[in-house]
GROMACS .gro file of C-alpha atoms in nm:
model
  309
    1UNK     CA    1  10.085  10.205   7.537
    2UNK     CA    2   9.726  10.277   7.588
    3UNK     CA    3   9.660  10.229   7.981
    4UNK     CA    4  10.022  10.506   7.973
    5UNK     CA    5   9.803  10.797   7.790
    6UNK     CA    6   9.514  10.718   8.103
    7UNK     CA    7   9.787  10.818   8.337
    8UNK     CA    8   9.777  11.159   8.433
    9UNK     CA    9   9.536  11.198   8.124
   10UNK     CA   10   9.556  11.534   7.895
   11UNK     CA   11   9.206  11.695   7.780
   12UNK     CA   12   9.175  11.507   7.483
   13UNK     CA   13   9.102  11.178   7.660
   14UNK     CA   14   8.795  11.330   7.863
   15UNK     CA   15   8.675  11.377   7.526
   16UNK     CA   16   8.757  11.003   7.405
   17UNK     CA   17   8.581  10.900   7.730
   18UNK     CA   18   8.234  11.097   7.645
   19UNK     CA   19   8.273  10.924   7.265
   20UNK     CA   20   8.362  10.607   7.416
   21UNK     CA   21   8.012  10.616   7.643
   22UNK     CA   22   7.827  10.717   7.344
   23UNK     CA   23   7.930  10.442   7.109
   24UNK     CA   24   7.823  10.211   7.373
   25UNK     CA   25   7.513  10.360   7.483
   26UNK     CA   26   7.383  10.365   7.127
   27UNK     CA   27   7.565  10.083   6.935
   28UNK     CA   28   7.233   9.861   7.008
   29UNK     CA   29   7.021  10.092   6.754
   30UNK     CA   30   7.193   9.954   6.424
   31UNK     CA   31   6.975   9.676   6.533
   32UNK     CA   32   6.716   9.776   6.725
   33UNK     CA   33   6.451  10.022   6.733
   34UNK     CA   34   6.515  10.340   6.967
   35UNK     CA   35   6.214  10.318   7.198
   36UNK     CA   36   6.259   9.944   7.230
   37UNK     CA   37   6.657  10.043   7.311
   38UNK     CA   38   6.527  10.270   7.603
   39UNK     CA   39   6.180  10.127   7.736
   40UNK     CA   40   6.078  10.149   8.038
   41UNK     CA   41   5.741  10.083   8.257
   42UNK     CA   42   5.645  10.464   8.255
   43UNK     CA   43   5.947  10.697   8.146
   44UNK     CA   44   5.939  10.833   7.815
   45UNK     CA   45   6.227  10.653   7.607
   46UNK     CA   46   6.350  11.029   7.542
   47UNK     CA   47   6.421  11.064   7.911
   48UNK     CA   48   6.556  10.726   7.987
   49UNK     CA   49   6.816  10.807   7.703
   50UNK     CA   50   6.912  11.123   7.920
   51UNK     CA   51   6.903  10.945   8.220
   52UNK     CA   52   7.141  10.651   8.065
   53UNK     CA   53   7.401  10.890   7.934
   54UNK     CA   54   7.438  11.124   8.246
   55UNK     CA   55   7.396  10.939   8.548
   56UNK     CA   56   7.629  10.619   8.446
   57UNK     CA   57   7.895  10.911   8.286
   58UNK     CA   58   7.849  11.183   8.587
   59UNK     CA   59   7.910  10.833   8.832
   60UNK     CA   60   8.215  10.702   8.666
   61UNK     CA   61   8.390  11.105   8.675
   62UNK     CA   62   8.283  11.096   9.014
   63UNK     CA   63   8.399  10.759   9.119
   64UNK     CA   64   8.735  10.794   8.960
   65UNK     CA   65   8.775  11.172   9.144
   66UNK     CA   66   8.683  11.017   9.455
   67UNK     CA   67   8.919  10.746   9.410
   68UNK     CA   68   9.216  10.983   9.325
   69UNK     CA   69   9.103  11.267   9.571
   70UNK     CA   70   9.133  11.051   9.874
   71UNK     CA   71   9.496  10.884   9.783
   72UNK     CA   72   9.320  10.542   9.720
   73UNK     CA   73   9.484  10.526   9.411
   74UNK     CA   74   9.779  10.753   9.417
   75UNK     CA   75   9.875  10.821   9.041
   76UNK     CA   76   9.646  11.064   8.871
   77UNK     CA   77   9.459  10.912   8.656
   78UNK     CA   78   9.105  10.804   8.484
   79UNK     CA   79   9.117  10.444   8.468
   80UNK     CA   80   8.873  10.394   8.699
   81UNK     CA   81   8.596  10.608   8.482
   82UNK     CA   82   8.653  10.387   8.187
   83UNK     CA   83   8.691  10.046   8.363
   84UNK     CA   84   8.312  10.148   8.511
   85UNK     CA   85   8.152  10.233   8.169
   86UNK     CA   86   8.288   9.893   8.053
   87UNK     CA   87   8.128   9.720   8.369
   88UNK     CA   88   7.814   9.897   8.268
   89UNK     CA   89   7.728   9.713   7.983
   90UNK     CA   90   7.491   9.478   8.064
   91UNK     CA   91   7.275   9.706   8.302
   92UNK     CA   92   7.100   9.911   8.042
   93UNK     CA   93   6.777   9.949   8.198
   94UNK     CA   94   6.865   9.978   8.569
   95UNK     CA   95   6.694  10.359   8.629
   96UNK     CA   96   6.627  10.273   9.029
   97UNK     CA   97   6.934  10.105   9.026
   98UNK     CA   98   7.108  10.411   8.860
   99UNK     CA   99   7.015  10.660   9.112
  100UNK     CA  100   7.032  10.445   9.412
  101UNK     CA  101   7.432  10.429   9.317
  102UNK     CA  102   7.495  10.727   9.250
  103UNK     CA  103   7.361  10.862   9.594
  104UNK     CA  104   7.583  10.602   9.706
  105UNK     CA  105   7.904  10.698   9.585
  106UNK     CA  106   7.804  11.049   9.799
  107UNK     CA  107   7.756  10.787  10.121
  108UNK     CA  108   8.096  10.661  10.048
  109UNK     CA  109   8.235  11.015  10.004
  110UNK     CA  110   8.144  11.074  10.369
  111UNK     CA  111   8.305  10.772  10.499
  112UNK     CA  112   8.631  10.790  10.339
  113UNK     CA  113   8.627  11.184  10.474
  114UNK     CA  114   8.623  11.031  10.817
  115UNK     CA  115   9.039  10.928  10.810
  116UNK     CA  116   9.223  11.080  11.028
  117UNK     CA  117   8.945  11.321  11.228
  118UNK     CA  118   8.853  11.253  11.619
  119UNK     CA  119   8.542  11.309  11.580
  120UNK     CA  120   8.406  11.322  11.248
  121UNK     CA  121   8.048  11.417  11.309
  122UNK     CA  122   7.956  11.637  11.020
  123UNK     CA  123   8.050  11.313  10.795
  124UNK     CA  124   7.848  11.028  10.947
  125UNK     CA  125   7.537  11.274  10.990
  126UNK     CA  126   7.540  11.350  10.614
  127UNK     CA  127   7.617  11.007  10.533
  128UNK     CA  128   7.302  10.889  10.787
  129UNK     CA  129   7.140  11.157  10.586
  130UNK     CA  130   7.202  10.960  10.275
  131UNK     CA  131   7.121  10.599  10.394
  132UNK     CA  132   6.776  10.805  10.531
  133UNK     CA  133   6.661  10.887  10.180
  134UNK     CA  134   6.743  10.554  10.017
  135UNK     CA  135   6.587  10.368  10.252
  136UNK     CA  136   6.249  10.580  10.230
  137UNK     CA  137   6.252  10.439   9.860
  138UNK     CA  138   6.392  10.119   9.903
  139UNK     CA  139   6.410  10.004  10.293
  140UNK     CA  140   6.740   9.726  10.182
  141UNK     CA  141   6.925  10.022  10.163
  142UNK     CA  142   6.945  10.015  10.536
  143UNK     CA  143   7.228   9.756  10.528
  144UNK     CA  144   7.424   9.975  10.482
  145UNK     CA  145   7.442  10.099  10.806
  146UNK     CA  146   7.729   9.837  10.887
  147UNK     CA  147   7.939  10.048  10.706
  148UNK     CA  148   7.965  10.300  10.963
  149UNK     CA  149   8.067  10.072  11.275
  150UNK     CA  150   8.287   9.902  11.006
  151UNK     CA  151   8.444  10.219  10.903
  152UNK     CA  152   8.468  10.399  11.240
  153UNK     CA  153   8.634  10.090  11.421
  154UNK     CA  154   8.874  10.116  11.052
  155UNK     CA  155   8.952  10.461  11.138
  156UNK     CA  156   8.982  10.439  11.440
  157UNK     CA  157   8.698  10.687  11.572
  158UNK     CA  158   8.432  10.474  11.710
  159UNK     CA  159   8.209  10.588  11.971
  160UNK     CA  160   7.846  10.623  12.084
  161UNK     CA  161   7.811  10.956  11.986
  162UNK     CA  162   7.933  10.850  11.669
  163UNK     CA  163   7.652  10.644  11.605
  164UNK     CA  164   7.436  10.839  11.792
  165UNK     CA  165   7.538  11.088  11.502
  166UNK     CA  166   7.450  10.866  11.227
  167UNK     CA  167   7.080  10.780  11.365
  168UNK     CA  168   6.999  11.132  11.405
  169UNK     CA  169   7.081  11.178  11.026
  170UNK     CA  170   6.912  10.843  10.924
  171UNK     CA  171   6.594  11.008  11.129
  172UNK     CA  172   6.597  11.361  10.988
  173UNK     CA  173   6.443  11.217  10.660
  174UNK     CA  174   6.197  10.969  10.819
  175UNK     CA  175   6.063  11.264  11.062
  176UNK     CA  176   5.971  11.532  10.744
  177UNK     CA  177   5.809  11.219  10.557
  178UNK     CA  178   5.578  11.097  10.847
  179UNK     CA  179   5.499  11.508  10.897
  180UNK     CA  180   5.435  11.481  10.521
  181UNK     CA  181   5.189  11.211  10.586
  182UNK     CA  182   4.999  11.309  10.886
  183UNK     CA  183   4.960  11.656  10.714
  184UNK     CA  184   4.839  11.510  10.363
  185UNK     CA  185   4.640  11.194  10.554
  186UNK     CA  186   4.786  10.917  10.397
  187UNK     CA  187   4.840  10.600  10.473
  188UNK     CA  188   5.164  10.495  10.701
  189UNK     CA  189   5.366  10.249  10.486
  190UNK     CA  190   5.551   9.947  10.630
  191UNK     CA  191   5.918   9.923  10.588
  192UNK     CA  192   6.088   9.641  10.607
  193UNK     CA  193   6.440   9.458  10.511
  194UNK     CA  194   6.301   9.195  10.283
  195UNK     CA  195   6.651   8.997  10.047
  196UNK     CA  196   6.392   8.752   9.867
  197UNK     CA  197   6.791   8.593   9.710
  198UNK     CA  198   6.521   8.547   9.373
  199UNK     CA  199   6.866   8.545   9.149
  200UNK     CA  200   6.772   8.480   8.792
  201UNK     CA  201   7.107   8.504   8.591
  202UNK     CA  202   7.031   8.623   8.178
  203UNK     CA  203   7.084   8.286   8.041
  204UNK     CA  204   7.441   8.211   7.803
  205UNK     CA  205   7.356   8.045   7.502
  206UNK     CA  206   7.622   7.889   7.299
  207UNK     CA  207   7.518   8.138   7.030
  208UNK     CA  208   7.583   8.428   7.232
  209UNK     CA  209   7.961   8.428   7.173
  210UNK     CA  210   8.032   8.819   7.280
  211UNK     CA  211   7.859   8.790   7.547
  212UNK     CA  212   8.035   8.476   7.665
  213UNK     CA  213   8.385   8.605   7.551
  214UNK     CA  214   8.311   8.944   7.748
  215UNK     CA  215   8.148   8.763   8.076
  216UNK     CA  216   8.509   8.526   8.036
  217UNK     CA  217   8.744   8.920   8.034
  218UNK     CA  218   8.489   9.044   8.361
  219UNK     CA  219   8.591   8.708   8.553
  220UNK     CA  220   8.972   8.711   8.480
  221UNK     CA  221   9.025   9.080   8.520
  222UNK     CA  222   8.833   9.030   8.848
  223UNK     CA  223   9.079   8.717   8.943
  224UNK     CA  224   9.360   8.934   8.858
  225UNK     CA  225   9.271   9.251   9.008
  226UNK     CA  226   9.188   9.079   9.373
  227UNK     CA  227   9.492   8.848   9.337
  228UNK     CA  228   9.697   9.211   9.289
  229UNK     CA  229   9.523   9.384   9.534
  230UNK     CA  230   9.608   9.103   9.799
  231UNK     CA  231   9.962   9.033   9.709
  232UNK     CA  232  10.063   9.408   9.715
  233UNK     CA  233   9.816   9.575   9.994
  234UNK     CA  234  10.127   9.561  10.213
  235UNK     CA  235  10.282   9.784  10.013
  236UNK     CA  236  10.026  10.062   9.988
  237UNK     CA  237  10.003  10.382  10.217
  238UNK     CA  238   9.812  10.351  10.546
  239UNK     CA  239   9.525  10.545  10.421
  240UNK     CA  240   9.548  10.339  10.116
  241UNK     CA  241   9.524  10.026  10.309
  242UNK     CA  242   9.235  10.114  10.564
  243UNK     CA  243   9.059  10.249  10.254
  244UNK     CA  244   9.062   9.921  10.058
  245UNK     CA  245   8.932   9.740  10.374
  246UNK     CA  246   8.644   9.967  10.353
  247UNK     CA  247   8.579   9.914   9.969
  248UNK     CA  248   8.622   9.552  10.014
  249UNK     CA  249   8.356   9.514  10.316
  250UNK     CA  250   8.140   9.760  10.079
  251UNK     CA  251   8.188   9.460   9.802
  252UNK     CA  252   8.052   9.237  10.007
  253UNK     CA  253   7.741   9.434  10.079
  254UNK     CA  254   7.646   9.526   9.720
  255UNK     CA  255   7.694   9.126   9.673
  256UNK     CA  256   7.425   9.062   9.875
  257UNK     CA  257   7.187   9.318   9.671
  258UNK     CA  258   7.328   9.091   9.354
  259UNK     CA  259   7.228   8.810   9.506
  260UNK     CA  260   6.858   8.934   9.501
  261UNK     CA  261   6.831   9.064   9.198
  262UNK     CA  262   7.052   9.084   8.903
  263UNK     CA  263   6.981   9.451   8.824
  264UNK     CA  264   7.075   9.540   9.180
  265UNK     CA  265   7.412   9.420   9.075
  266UNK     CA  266   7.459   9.714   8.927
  267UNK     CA  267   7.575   9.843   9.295
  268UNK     CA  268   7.927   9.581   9.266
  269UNK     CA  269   8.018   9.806   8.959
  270UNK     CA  270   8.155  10.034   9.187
  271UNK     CA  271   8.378   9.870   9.428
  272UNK     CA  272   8.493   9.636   9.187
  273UNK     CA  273   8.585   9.932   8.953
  274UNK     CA  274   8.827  10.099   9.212
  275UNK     CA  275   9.022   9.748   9.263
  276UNK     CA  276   9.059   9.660   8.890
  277UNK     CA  277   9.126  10.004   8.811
  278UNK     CA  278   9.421   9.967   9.091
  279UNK     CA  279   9.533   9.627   8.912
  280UNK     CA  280   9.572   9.851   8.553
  281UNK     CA  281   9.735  10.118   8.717
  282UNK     CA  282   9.998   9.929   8.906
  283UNK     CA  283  10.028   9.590   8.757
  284UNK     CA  284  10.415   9.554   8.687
  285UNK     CA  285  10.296   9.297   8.407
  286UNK     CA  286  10.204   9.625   8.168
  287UNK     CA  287  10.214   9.429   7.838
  288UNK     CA  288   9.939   9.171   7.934
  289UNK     CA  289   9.730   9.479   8.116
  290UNK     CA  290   9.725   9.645   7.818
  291UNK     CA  291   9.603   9.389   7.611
  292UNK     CA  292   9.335   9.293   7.891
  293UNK     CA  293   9.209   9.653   7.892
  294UNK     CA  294   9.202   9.663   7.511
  295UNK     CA  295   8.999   9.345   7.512
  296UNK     CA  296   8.747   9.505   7.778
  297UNK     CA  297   8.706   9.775   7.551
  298UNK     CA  298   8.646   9.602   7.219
  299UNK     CA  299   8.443   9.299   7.375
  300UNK     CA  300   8.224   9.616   7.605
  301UNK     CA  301   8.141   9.784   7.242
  302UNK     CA  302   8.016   9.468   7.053
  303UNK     CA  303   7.880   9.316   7.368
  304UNK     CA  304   7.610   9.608   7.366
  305UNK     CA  305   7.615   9.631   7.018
  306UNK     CA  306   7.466   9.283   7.025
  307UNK     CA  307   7.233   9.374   7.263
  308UNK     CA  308   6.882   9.319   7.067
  309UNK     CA  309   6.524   9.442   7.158
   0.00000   0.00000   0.00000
């Protein structure tokens, strides 16, 4: 079956992965023109090419080594790379978005490296470090920071040095920028935590049957996954468990980002991924997984491939 050969994966399926995110990164230019495919307000469509066939690919290797690294998902596998190329689909121009999650799956990195240590400094100073940067750029980012008391009460390490930790790391960023601007003499910017919740959805038309049909696999799948996840959480490891909570409070957060824009949705790929990729990997209902993946697959292809400029 195909979700078996994903399962402790031999070489040859890294190399159906990279053909997989080609076909679907460039099945839009049988009808459309490539620098209408890859426009953007001032990147070349050259570099936005790059930047969509690296940073999405490079994301979903790292997301799905994370995921199998830290015991979230026990069985060796690379599910969770190809479930997040699927999810990927309709977020074609997303650079910001792009970056901003993949500096993000290096935030989560940090947290999940905080089971099981007393006093896991090192970690919530780098990830401060992280949620620093991003919030330079885009000052939302700074949400975030509920992760930390979330995770650390999770773990069971919380304390005031803890945090303490984490705003000396958020700082470290913000202290080499203002130097940056007092020595250049610019002007101090204002940042601010501003959700405007302006969510304009891209419209279904009855016309648009793929992307109906693949909208219809994303929601089941989703059902499915969550309904798995919370019928068999019991079951899982402890680390497994506390790490789920984690991903599942991290859902939440990204939500809010999708709630304010639609490209920021982009940041749900990732969470989600991890808990459908748990629903293909240890669904005892193979038959019907398999056919659901295989439908994800086909309906991801000629979803972009109808994708017109």
């Amino acid at each position: 079956m195909l979700l078996r050969n994903l399962i402790n994966p031999k070489p040859y399926i890294i190399v159906i992965f990279i053909m997989i995110w080609c076909l679907i990164i460039f099945a839009p230019l049988a009808y459309s023109p490539f620098d209408s495919l890859f426009k953007h307000e001032w990147l070349s469509p050259v570099f936005v090419c790059i930047l969509s066939l690296l940073l999405p690919a490079f994301h979903a290797i790292g997301l799905n080594n994370l995921v199998c690294e830290k015991n979230i998902i026990k069985k060796n596998n690379i599910i969770t790379g190809f479930v997040y190329l699927f999810f990927c689909v309709p977020f074609y121009d997303c650079v910001n978005e792009w970056f901003v999650s993949f500096f993000l799956l290096f935030f989560l990195n940090y947290l999940f490296d905080c089971y099981q240590k007393d006093d896991p400094f090192r970690q919530i100073f780098n990830s401060g470090l992280v949620i620093g940067l991003l919030t330079l750029q885009y000052p939302n980012i700074y949400v975030f920071s509920f992760m930390i008391i979330t995770t650390c009460l999770n773990f069971g390490n919380f304390s005031f040095r803890i945090i303490l930790s984490y705003i000396i790391g958020m700082l470290v960023p913000l202290i080499f920028y203002v130097c940056y601007l007092i020595m250049f003499g610019c002007d101090f910017p204002s940042f601010k935590v501003n959700f405007s919740f302006d969510l304009n959805l891209p419209a279904l038309n009855k016309n648009e049957l793929l992307k109906i049909f693949w909208v219809s696999i994303v929601f089941l799948i989703s059902l499915l996954s969550i309904y798995e996840l919370y019928k068999w959480l019991y079951k899982k490891s402890l680390q497994s468990r506390k790490s789920f909570l984690i991903i599942f409070f991290y859902l939440i957060l990204t939500f809010i980002f999708f709630l304010d824009s639609f490209k920021w949705g982009y940041l749900i790929i990732g969470p989600l991924s991890i808990i459908v990729s748990n629903y293909f990997t240890y669904t005892k209902r193979r038959s019907l997984a398999n056919i659901l993946f295989l439908m994800f697959l086909v309906s991801s292809i000629l979803y972009r491939a109808s994708i017109v400029f």
